[in-house]
Amino acid sequence: MAEGKVYLVGAGPGDPELLTVKGLRCVRQADVILYDGLANPDLLEEAPEGCEVIDVGKHIDGHRRDRDRQQAEIDATMLEKARAGLNVVRLKGGDPFVFGRGGEEAEALQSAGVPFEVVPGITSAIAAPAYAGIPVTHRTLSPYVTFVTGHRASLEGAQDVDWEGLARLGGTLVVLMGVRNRAEVAARLMVGGYASDTPVAVVQRGTLPSQKTVRTTLEGLAEVDVTNPAAIVVGQVAGLDFSWFESRPLFGVRVAVTRMRKQAGELVGLLQALGAEVLEAPTVRIEGPADWGPVDRAIGGIEAYDWVVFSSANGVERFFGRMLDLEGDLRALKGVRIAAVGPATAEKVAAYYLGVDLCPSHHVAEGLVEAFEQEGGVAGKRILILRPERAREVLAGALREMGGEVQEVVVYRTVRPGAFPAGVVSRLGRGELDLVTFTSASTARHFADLLGFHRLERVRARVLAASIGPSTSQTARDLGFRVVAEPPEGDISVPGMVRAILAYYQGQTRV
């Protein structure tokens, strides 16, 4: 059997987008991933299907002997998996060779004759200060920087670090893993010559939406209320404040996204770009109809329709996906006009290289009815409406009243998952949520169902809601939620909902 290979990959400081391109490629090609507690678990979503994922996290303040034992187990697991012919990724927070015991792991691999590569990562020693608006070097304030671990500063007996010597060296000092020993570190630095009023910044959970920056002095460091993981910046540069990350308009707002993970990317990305902390809590799963027969018959006779109407992007995907599965030819739609309820749905139609003939400015069923009226009506026209299992009857009823021959076909169902993903319920229970987003009435109903009565009472008492449109807002209100953000009539879309959320938190609107 061919021997595998181990990749010591730096996962970066926390923000998953700071993983290197090469690191991402390694993750996507891994057979086994061993990840520690400082590697963002979101990166594991990039692992291929079938990849074995092993949590080897070590508590940052754990006992030395326990950590050494765990490290030996990690080394043994890497060797075992590589000798079994597997590609092994050891995913380590920050950079493998910066206080990450990566050197010890490389030594173990080399001694065993197992091939390995090192993929550097962005260390939190640089990234955390940068996200706090602090340059670790500055031409006029500090032309050099020293990185040091404060994890073993216990400062009785023999020392691993000459703190007094570092004080005499000057420049910028970045202390990682030093929160527990911060009082002793500060005292030794002042003994070594640092002034008591030397600026200090402590950046907790740097680069993450929950980042917290505390500014103090060396004398006040002992009293700072922070926990690991944190980077302590000591020196004149710590007095600079080029804040950008924590100044974003939704920074500190914790938002639950109830959309399916596959479709949540746009919403999650827009919220995170504005600084929000996003909790993915999908409440729907899309499945095919209970009976594909009506869909198949509609596909077989598609040429007979004058209009095909799509009420959602999901309907577009399901209908054309089924058509292609049946080896149908999209050219059969030649001569059939296509209507879409909104721009997102029209964009999905365009992905199949088809044009949309009718898309209302008011992106709801009523808007589409008005658009048909402006087109001259549908009297005598054959209309195929492709819809979810549960849908409002507004569109079909109005088109029939206008004289249209309407056929409705269910192309998908929204099904409630059995439970929230692990960790969501506990975070909701701890009150770690400010806003929940609903992109359809079913997401609101399923969110309430998954919470259950007692948790629902607590959550809706303190959590605000944002909705994508009027009908969804009404469902949310019926369930007892206070809807504070809804896009205006001409902007009903995911970006429109985000703009409404931003306007609410900036105090521009009240729904």
JSON list of C-alpha atoms in Angstrom, two decimals, residues 292-452:
[
{"chain": "A", "resi": 292, "resn": "TRP", "atom": "CA", "xyz": [-43.75, 13.65, -10.13]},
{"chain": "A", "resi": 293, "resn": "GLY", "atom": "CA", "xyz": [-46.50, 12.53, -12.52]},
{"chain": "A", "resi": 294, "resn": "PRO", "atom": "CA", "xyz": [-48.17, 15.94, -13.00]},
{"chain": "A", "resi": 295, "resn": "VAL", "atom": "CA", "xyz": [-44.75, 17.57, -13.51]},
{"chain": "A", "resi": 296, "resn": "ASP", "atom": "CA", "xyz": [-43.74, 14.97, -16.09]},
{"chain": "A", "resi": 297, "resn": "ARG", "atom": "CA", "xyz": [-47.01, 15.39, -17.99]},
{"chain": "A", "resi": 298, "resn": "ALA", "atom": "CA", "xyz": [-46.59, 19.17, -17.99]},
{"chain": "A", "resi": 299, "resn": "ILE", "atom": "CA", "xyz": [-43.05, 18.78, -19.36]},
{"chain": "A", "resi": 300, "resn": "GLY", "atom": "CA", "xyz": [-44.30, 16.41, -22.06]},
{"chain": "A", "resi": 301, "resn": "GLY", "atom": "CA", "xyz": [-46.88, 18.92, -23.24]},
{"chain": "A", "resi": 302, "resn": "ILE", "atom": "CA", "xyz": [-44.99, 22.12, -22.56]},
{"chain": "A", "resi": 303, "resn": "GLU", "atom": "CA", "xyz": [-45.44, 23.43, -26.11]},
{"chain": "A", "resi": 304, "resn": "ALA", "atom": "CA", "xyz": [-49.18, 23.72, -25.55]},
{"chain": "A", "resi": 305, "resn": "TYR", "atom": "CA", "xyz": [-48.87, 26.47, -22.94]},
{"chain": "A", "resi": 306, "resn": "ASP", "atom": "CA", "xyz": [-48.84, 30.17, -23.67]},
{"chain": "A", "resi": 307, "resn": "TRP", "atom": "CA", "xyz": [-47.23, 31.09, -20.33]},
{"chain": "A", "resi": 308, "resn": "VAL", "atom": "CA", "xyz": [-45.06, 29.30, -17.79]},
{"chain": "A", "resi": 309, "resn": "VAL", "atom": "CA", "xyz": [-45.03, 31.09, -14.44]},
{"chain": "A", "resi": 310, "resn": "PHE", "atom": "CA", "xyz": [-42.33, 30.57, -11.82]},
{"chain": "A", "resi": 311, "resn": "SER", "atom": "CA", "xyz": [-43.14, 31.72, -8.29]},
{"chain": "A", "resi": 312, "resn": "SER", "atom": "CA", "xyz": [-39.67, 31.07, -6.82]},
{"chain": "A", "resi": 313, "resn": "ALA", "atom": "CA", "xyz": [-36.06, 30.25, -7.67]},
{"chain": "A", "resi": 314, "resn": "ASN", "atom": "CA", "xyz": [-36.55, 26.81, -6.10]},
{"chain": "A", "resi": 315, "resn": "GLY", "atom": "CA", "xyz": [-39.34, 26.14, -8.58]},
{"chain": "A", "resi": 316, "resn": "VAL", "atom": "CA", "xyz": [-37.04, 27.02, -11.48]},
{"chain": "A", "resi": 317, "resn": "GLU", "atom": "CA", "xyz": [-34.34, 24.63, -10.29]},
{"chain": "A", "resi": 318, "resn": "ARG", "atom": "CA", "xyz": [-36.73, 21.77, -9.63]},
{"chain": "A", "resi": 319, "resn": "PHE", "atom": "CA", "xyz": [-38.65, 22.10, -12.89]},
{"chain": "A", "resi": 320, "resn": "PHE", "atom": "CA", "xyz": [-35.69, 22.43, -15.22]},
{"chain": "A", "resi": 321, "resn": "GLY", "atom": "CA", "xyz": [-33.74, 19.87, -13.23]},
{"chain": "A", "resi": 322, "resn": "ARG", "atom": "CA", "xyz": [-36.56, 17.38, -13.75]},
{"chain": "A", "resi": 323, "resn": "MET", "atom": "CA", "xyz": [-36.83, 18.32, -17.42]},
{"chain": "A", "resi": 324, "resn": "LEU", "atom": "CA", "xyz": [-33.14, 17.62, -17.98]},
{"chain": "A", "resi": 325, "resn": "ASP", "atom": "CA", "xyz": [-33.31, 14.40, -15.95]},
{"chain": "A", "resi": 326, "resn": "LEU", "atom": "CA", "xyz": [-35.98, 13.21, -18.37]},
{"chain": "A", "resi": 327, "resn": "GLU", "atom": "CA", "xyz": [-33.63, 14.13, -21.23]},
{"chain": "A", "resi": 328, "resn": "GLY", "atom": "CA", "xyz": [-36.00, 16.86, -22.23]},
{"chain": "A", "resi": 329, "resn": "ASP", "atom": "CA", "xyz": [-34.97, 19.66, -24.56]},
{"chain": "A", "resi": 330, "resn": "LEU", "atom": "CA", "xyz": [-35.20, 23.23, -23.32]},
{"chain": "A", "resi": 331, "resn": "ARG", "atom": "CA", "xyz": [-35.82, 24.25, -26.92]},
{"chain": "A", "resi": 332, "resn": "ALA", "atom": "CA", "xyz": [-39.33, 22.87, -26.41]},
{"chain": "A", "resi": 333, "resn": "LEU", "atom": "CA", "xyz": [-40.05, 26.17, -24.65]},
{"chain": "A", "resi": 334, "resn": "LYS", "atom": "CA", "xyz": [-39.67, 28.03, -27.93]},
{"chain": "A", "resi": 335, "resn": "GLY", "atom": "CA", "xyz": [-42.80, 30.11, -28.31]},
{"chain": "A", "resi": 336, "resn": "VAL", "atom": "CA", "xyz": [-43.75, 29.75, -24.64]},
{"chain": "A", "resi": 337, "resn": "ARG", "atom": "CA", "xyz": [-43.52, 32.99, -22.66]},
{"chain": "A", "resi": 338, "resn": "ILE", "atom": "CA", "xyz": [-42.01, 32.94, -19.18]},
{"chain": "A", "resi": 339, "resn": "ALA", "atom": "CA", "xyz": [-43.05, 34.99, -16.17]},
{"chain": "A", "resi": 340, "resn": "ALA", "atom": "CA", "xyz": [-41.12, 35.23, -12.89]},
{"chain": "A", "resi": 341, "resn": "VAL", "atom": "CA", "xyz": [-42.33, 36.72, -9.63]},
{"chain": "A", "resi": 342, "resn": "GLY", "atom": "CA", "xyz": [-39.11, 38.61, -8.94]},
{"chain": "A", "resi": 343, "resn": "PRO", "atom": "CA", "xyz": [-35.51, 39.30, -10.02]},
{"chain": "A", "resi": 344, "resn": "ALA", "atom": "CA", "xyz": [-33.98, 36.39, -8.06]},
{"chain": "A", "resi": 345, "resn": "THR", "atom": "CA", "xyz": [-36.33, 33.99, -9.81]},
{"chain": "A", "resi": 346, "resn": "ALA", "atom": "CA", "xyz": [-35.65, 35.65, -13.17]},
{"chain": "A", "resi": 347, "resn": "GLU", "atom": "CA", "xyz": [-31.91, 35.34, -12.57]},
{"chain": "A", "resi": 348, "resn": "LYS", "atom": "CA", "xyz": [-32.30, 31.62, -11.94]},
{"chain": "A", "resi": 349, "resn": "VAL", "atom": "CA", "xyz": [-34.21, 31.26, -15.24]},
{"chain": "A", "resi": 350, "resn": "ALA", "atom": "CA", "xyz": [-31.40, 33.13, -17.00]},
{"chain": "A", "resi": 351, "resn": "ALA", "atom": "CA", "xyz": [-28.95, 30.54, -15.66]},
{"chain": "A", "resi": 352, "resn": "TYR", "atom": "CA", "xyz": [-30.63, 28.10, -18.05]},
{"chain": "A", "resi": 353, "resn": "TYR", "atom": "CA", "xyz": [-30.03, 30.52, -20.95]},
{"chain": "A", "resi": 354, "resn": "LEU", "atom": "CA", "xyz": [-33.70, 31.46, -21.19]},
{"chain": "A", "resi": 355, "resn": "GLY", "atom": "CA", "xyz": [-35.21, 34.90, -21.16]},
{"chain": "A", "resi": 356, "resn": "VAL", "atom": "CA", "xyz": [-38.00, 36.16, -18.90]},
{"chain": "A", "resi": 357, "resn": "ASP", "atom": "CA", "xyz": [-40.84, 37.98, -20.64]},
{"chain": "A", "resi": 358, "resn": "LEU", "atom": "CA", "xyz": [-42.59, 39.31, -17.55]},
{"chain": "A", "resi": 359, "resn": "CYS", "atom": "CA", "xyz": [-41.17, 40.29, -14.14]},
{"chain": "A", "resi": 360, "resn": "PRO", "atom": "CA", "xyz": [-43.14, 42.76, -12.03]},
{"chain": "A", "resi": 361, "resn": "SER", "atom": "CA", "xyz": [-41.65, 45.70, -10.16]},
{"chain": "A", "resi": 362, "resn": "HIS", "atom": "CA", "xyz": [-43.72, 44.63, -7.14]},
{"chain": "A", "resi": 363, "resn": "HIS", "atom": "CA", "xyz": [-42.17, 41.26, -6.37]},
{"chain": "A", "resi": 364, "resn": "VAL", "atom": "CA", "xyz": [-45.17, 39.38, -4.99]},
{"chain": "A", "resi": 365, "resn": "ALA", "atom": "CA", "xyz": [-48.11, 37.51, -6.50]},
{"chain": "A", "resi": 366, "resn": "GLU", "atom": "CA", "xyz": [-50.25, 40.65, -6.56]},
{"chain": "A", "resi": 367, "resn": "GLY", "atom": "CA", "xyz": [-47.54, 42.44, -8.52]},
{"chain": "A", "resi": 368, "resn": "LEU", "atom": "CA", "xyz": [-47.45, 39.66, -11.09]},
{"chain": "A", "resi": 369, "resn": "VAL", "atom": "CA", "xyz": [-51.24, 39.86, -11.47]},
{"chain": "A", "resi": 370, "resn": "GLU", "atom": "CA", "xyz": [-50.94, 43.61, -12.15]},
{"chain": "A", "resi": 371, "resn": "ALA", "atom": "CA", "xyz": [-48.18, 42.95, -14.67]},
{"chain": "A", "resi": 372, "resn": "PHE", "atom": "CA", "xyz": [-50.38, 40.48, -16.55]},
{"chain": "A", "resi": 373, "resn": "GLU", "atom": "CA", "xyz": [-53.18, 43.04, -16.60]},
{"chain": "A", "resi": 374, "resn": "GLN", "atom": "CA", "xyz": [-50.82, 45.63, -18.07]},
{"chain": "A", "resi": 375, "resn": "GLU", "atom": "CA", "xyz": [-49.82, 43.07, -20.72]},
{"chain": "A", "resi": 376, "resn": "GLY", "atom": "CA", "xyz": [-53.41, 42.96, -21.88]},
{"chain": "A", "resi": 377, "resn": "GLY", "atom": "CA", "xyz": [-54.71, 40.13, -19.75]},
{"chain": "A", "resi": 378, "resn": "VAL", "atom": "CA", "xyz": [-54.69, 36.37, -20.19]},
{"chain": "A", "resi": 379, "resn": "ALA", "atom": "CA", "xyz": [-58.17, 35.63, -21.51]},
{"chain": "A", "resi": 380, "resn": "GLY", "atom": "CA", "xyz": [-58.08, 32.38, -23.47]},
{"chain": "A", "resi": 381, "resn": "LYS", "atom": "CA", "xyz": [-54.42, 31.74, -22.61]},
{"chain": "A", "resi": 382, "resn": "ARG", "atom": "CA", "xyz": [-53.13, 28.45, -21.22]},
{"chain": "A", "resi": 383, "resn": "ILE", "atom": "CA", "xyz": [-50.99, 29.14, -18.15]},
{"chain": "A", "resi": 384, "resn": "LEU", "atom": "CA", "xyz": [-48.79, 26.71, -16.24]},
{"chain": "A", "resi": 385, "resn": "ILE", "atom": "CA", "xyz": [-47.96, 27.83, -12.68]},
{"chain": "A", "resi": 386, "resn": "LEU", "atom": "CA", "xyz": [-45.05, 25.95, -11.11]},
{"chain": "A", "resi": 387, "resn": "ARG", "atom": "CA", "xyz": [-45.38, 26.24, -7.35]},
{"chain": "A", "resi": 388, "resn": "PRO", "atom": "CA", "xyz": [-44.47, 24.77, -3.96]},
{"chain": "A", "resi": 389, "resn": "GLU", "atom": "CA", "xyz": [-46.83, 22.41, -2.20]},
{"chain": "A", "resi": 390, "resn": "ARG", "atom": "CA", "xyz": [-47.94, 25.16, 0.17]},
{"chain": "A", "resi": 391, "resn": "ALA", "atom": "CA", "xyz": [-48.59, 28.45, -1.57]},
{"chain": "A", "resi": 392, "resn": "ARG", "atom": "CA", "xyz": [-51.01, 31.35, -1.56]},
{"chain": "A", "resi": 393, "resn": "GLU", "atom": "CA", "xyz": [-53.89, 31.07, -4.01]},
{"chain": "A", "resi": 394, "resn": "VAL", "atom": "CA", "xyz": [-53.80, 34.74, -5.04]},
{"chain": "A", "resi": 395, "resn": "LEU", "atom": "CA", "xyz": [-52.07, 34.30, -8.40]},
{"chain": "A", "resi": 396, "resn": "ALA", "atom": "CA", "xyz": [-53.98, 31.30, -9.74]},
{"chain": "A", "resi": 397, "resn": "GLY", "atom": "CA", "xyz": [-57.34, 32.69, -8.61]},
{"chain": "A", "resi": 398, "resn": "ALA", "atom": "CA", "xyz": [-56.76, 36.10, -10.16]},
{"chain": "A", "resi": 399, "resn": "LEU", "atom": "CA", "xyz": [-55.59, 34.67, -13.51]},
{"chain": "A", "resi": 400, "resn": "ARG", "atom": "CA", "xyz": [-58.66, 32.43, -13.68]},
{"chain": "A", "resi": 401, "resn": "GLU", "atom": "CA", "xyz": [-60.88, 35.44, -13.00]},
{"chain": "A", "resi": 402, "resn": "MET", "atom": "CA", "xyz": [-59.14, 37.15, -15.92]},
{"chain": "A", "resi": 403, "resn": "GLY", "atom": "CA", "xyz": [-60.20, 34.30, -18.18]},
{"chain": "A", "resi": 404, "resn": "GLY", "atom": "CA", "xyz": [-56.99, 32.31, -18.19]},
{"chain": "A", "resi": 405, "resn": "GLU", "atom": "CA", "xyz": [-56.94, 28.52, -18.38]},
{"chain": "A", "resi": 406, "resn": "VAL", "atom": "CA", "xyz": [-54.68, 27.85, -15.38]},
{"chain": "A", "resi": 407, "resn": "GLN", "atom": "CA", "xyz": [-52.97, 24.64, -14.40]},
{"chain": "A", "resi": 408, "resn": "GLU", "atom": "CA", "xyz": [-51.01, 24.51, -11.14]},
{"chain": "A", "resi": 409, "resn": "VAL", "atom": "CA", "xyz": [-48.28, 21.92, -10.70]},
{"chain": "A", "resi": 410, "resn": "VAL", "atom": "CA", "xyz": [-46.36, 21.29, -7.48]},
{"chain": "A", "resi": 411, "resn": "VAL", "atom": "CA", "xyz": [-42.63, 21.03, -8.24]},
{"chain": "A", "resi": 412, "resn": "TYR", "atom": "CA", "xyz": [-41.25, 20.99, -4.69]},
{"chain": "A", "resi": 413, "resn": "ARG", "atom": "CA", "xyz": [-42.07, 20.78, -1.02]},
{"chain": "A", "resi": 414, "resn": "THR", "atom": "CA", "xyz": [-40.50, 22.63, 1.89]},
{"chain": "A", "resi": 415, "resn": "VAL", "atom": "CA", "xyz": [-39.92, 20.09, 4.64]},
{"chain": "A", "resi": 416, "resn": "ARG", "atom": "CA", "xyz": [-38.99, 20.86, 8.20]},
{"chain": "A", "resi": 417, "resn": "PRO", "atom": "CA", "xyz": [-35.73, 19.24, 9.38]},
{"chain": "A", "resi": 418, "resn": "GLY", "atom": "CA", "xyz": [-35.88, 17.02, 12.43]},
{"chain": "A", "resi": 419, "resn": "ALA", "atom": "CA", "xyz": [-33.85, 19.41, 14.56]},
{"chain": "A", "resi": 420, "resn": "PHE", "atom": "CA", "xyz": [-31.60, 22.44, 14.55]},
{"chain": "A", "resi": 421, "resn": "PRO", "atom": "CA", "xyz": [-27.87, 21.86, 13.93]},
{"chain": "A", "resi": 422, "resn": "ALA", "atom": "CA", "xyz": [-25.81, 21.07, 17.01]},
{"chain": "A", "resi": 423, "resn": "GLY", "atom": "CA", "xyz": [-25.12, 24.14, 19.10]},
{"chain": "A", "resi": 424, "resn": "VAL", "atom": "CA", "xyz": [-27.96, 26.29, 17.81]},
{"chain": "A", "resi": 425, "resn": "VAL", "atom": "CA", "xyz": [-30.39, 25.45, 20.62]},
{"chain": "A", "resi": 426, "resn": "SER", "atom": "CA", "xyz": [-27.77, 26.04, 23.31]},
{"chain": "A", "resi": 427, "resn": "ARG", "atom": "CA", "xyz": [-26.87, 29.43, 21.86]},
{"chain": "A", "resi": 428, "resn": "LEU", "atom": "CA", "xyz": [-30.53, 30.38, 21.67]},
{"chain": "A", "resi": 429, "resn": "GLY", "atom": "CA", "xyz": [-30.98, 29.23, 25.26]},
{"chain": "A", "resi": 430, "resn": "ARG", "atom": "CA", "xyz": [-28.09, 31.44, 26.39]},
{"chain": "A", "resi": 431, "resn": "GLY", "atom": "CA", "xyz": [-29.66, 34.46, 24.72]},
{"chain": "A", "resi": 432, "resn": "GLU", "atom": "CA", "xyz": [-26.93, 34.75, 22.09]},
{"chain": "A", "resi": 433, "resn": "LEU", "atom": "CA", "xyz": [-29.20, 36.06, 19.36]},
{"chain": "A", "resi": 434, "resn": "ASP", "atom": "CA", "xyz": [-30.50, 39.53, 18.47]},
{"chain": "A", "resi": 435, "resn": "LEU", "atom": "CA", "xyz": [-32.31, 39.02, 15.16]},
{"chain": "A", "resi": 436, "resn": "VAL", "atom": "CA", "xyz": [-33.78, 36.17, 13.13]},
{"chain": "A", "resi": 437, "resn": "THR", "atom": "CA", "xyz": [-34.29, 36.40, 9.36]},
{"chain": "A", "resi": 438, "resn": "PHE", "atom": "CA", "xyz": [-37.22, 34.80, 7.57]},
{"chain": "A", "resi": 439, "resn": "THR", "atom": "CA", "xyz": [-37.07, 34.42, 3.78]},
{"chain": "A", "resi": 440, "resn": "SER", "atom": "CA", "xyz": [-40.43, 32.66, 3.47]},
{"chain": "A", "resi": 441, "resn": "ALA", "atom": "CA", "xyz": [-43.49, 31.92, 5.56]},
{"chain": "A", "resi": 442, "resn": "SER", "atom": "CA", "xyz": [-42.35, 28.31, 5.92]},
{"chain": "A", "resi": 443, "resn": "THR", "atom": "CA", "xyz": [-39.01, 29.36, 7.47]},
{"chain": "A", "resi": 444, "resn": "ALA", "atom": "CA", "xyz": [-40.95, 31.27, 10.14]},
{"chain": "A", "resi": 445, "resn": "ARG", "atom": "CA", "xyz": [-43.37, 28.44, 10.85]},
{"chain": "A", "resi": 446, "resn": "HIS", "atom": "CA", "xyz": [-40.62, 25.82, 10.99]},
{"chain": "A", "resi": 447, "resn": "PHE", "atom": "CA", "xyz": [-38.43, 28.02, 13.21]},
{"chain": "A", "resi": 448, "resn": "ALA", "atom": "CA", "xyz": [-41.26, 28.22, 15.72]},
{"chain": "A", "resi": 449, "resn": "ASP", "atom": "CA", "xyz": [-41.98, 24.48, 15.47]},
{"chain": "A", "resi": 450, "resn": "LEU", "atom": "CA", "xyz": [-38.33, 23.54, 16.00]},
{"chain": "A", "resi": 451, "resn": "LEU", "atom": "CA", "xyz": [-38.07, 25.76, 19.06]},
{"chain": "A", "resi": 452, "resn": "GLY", "atom": "CA", "xyz": [-41.11, 24.28, 20.72]}
]
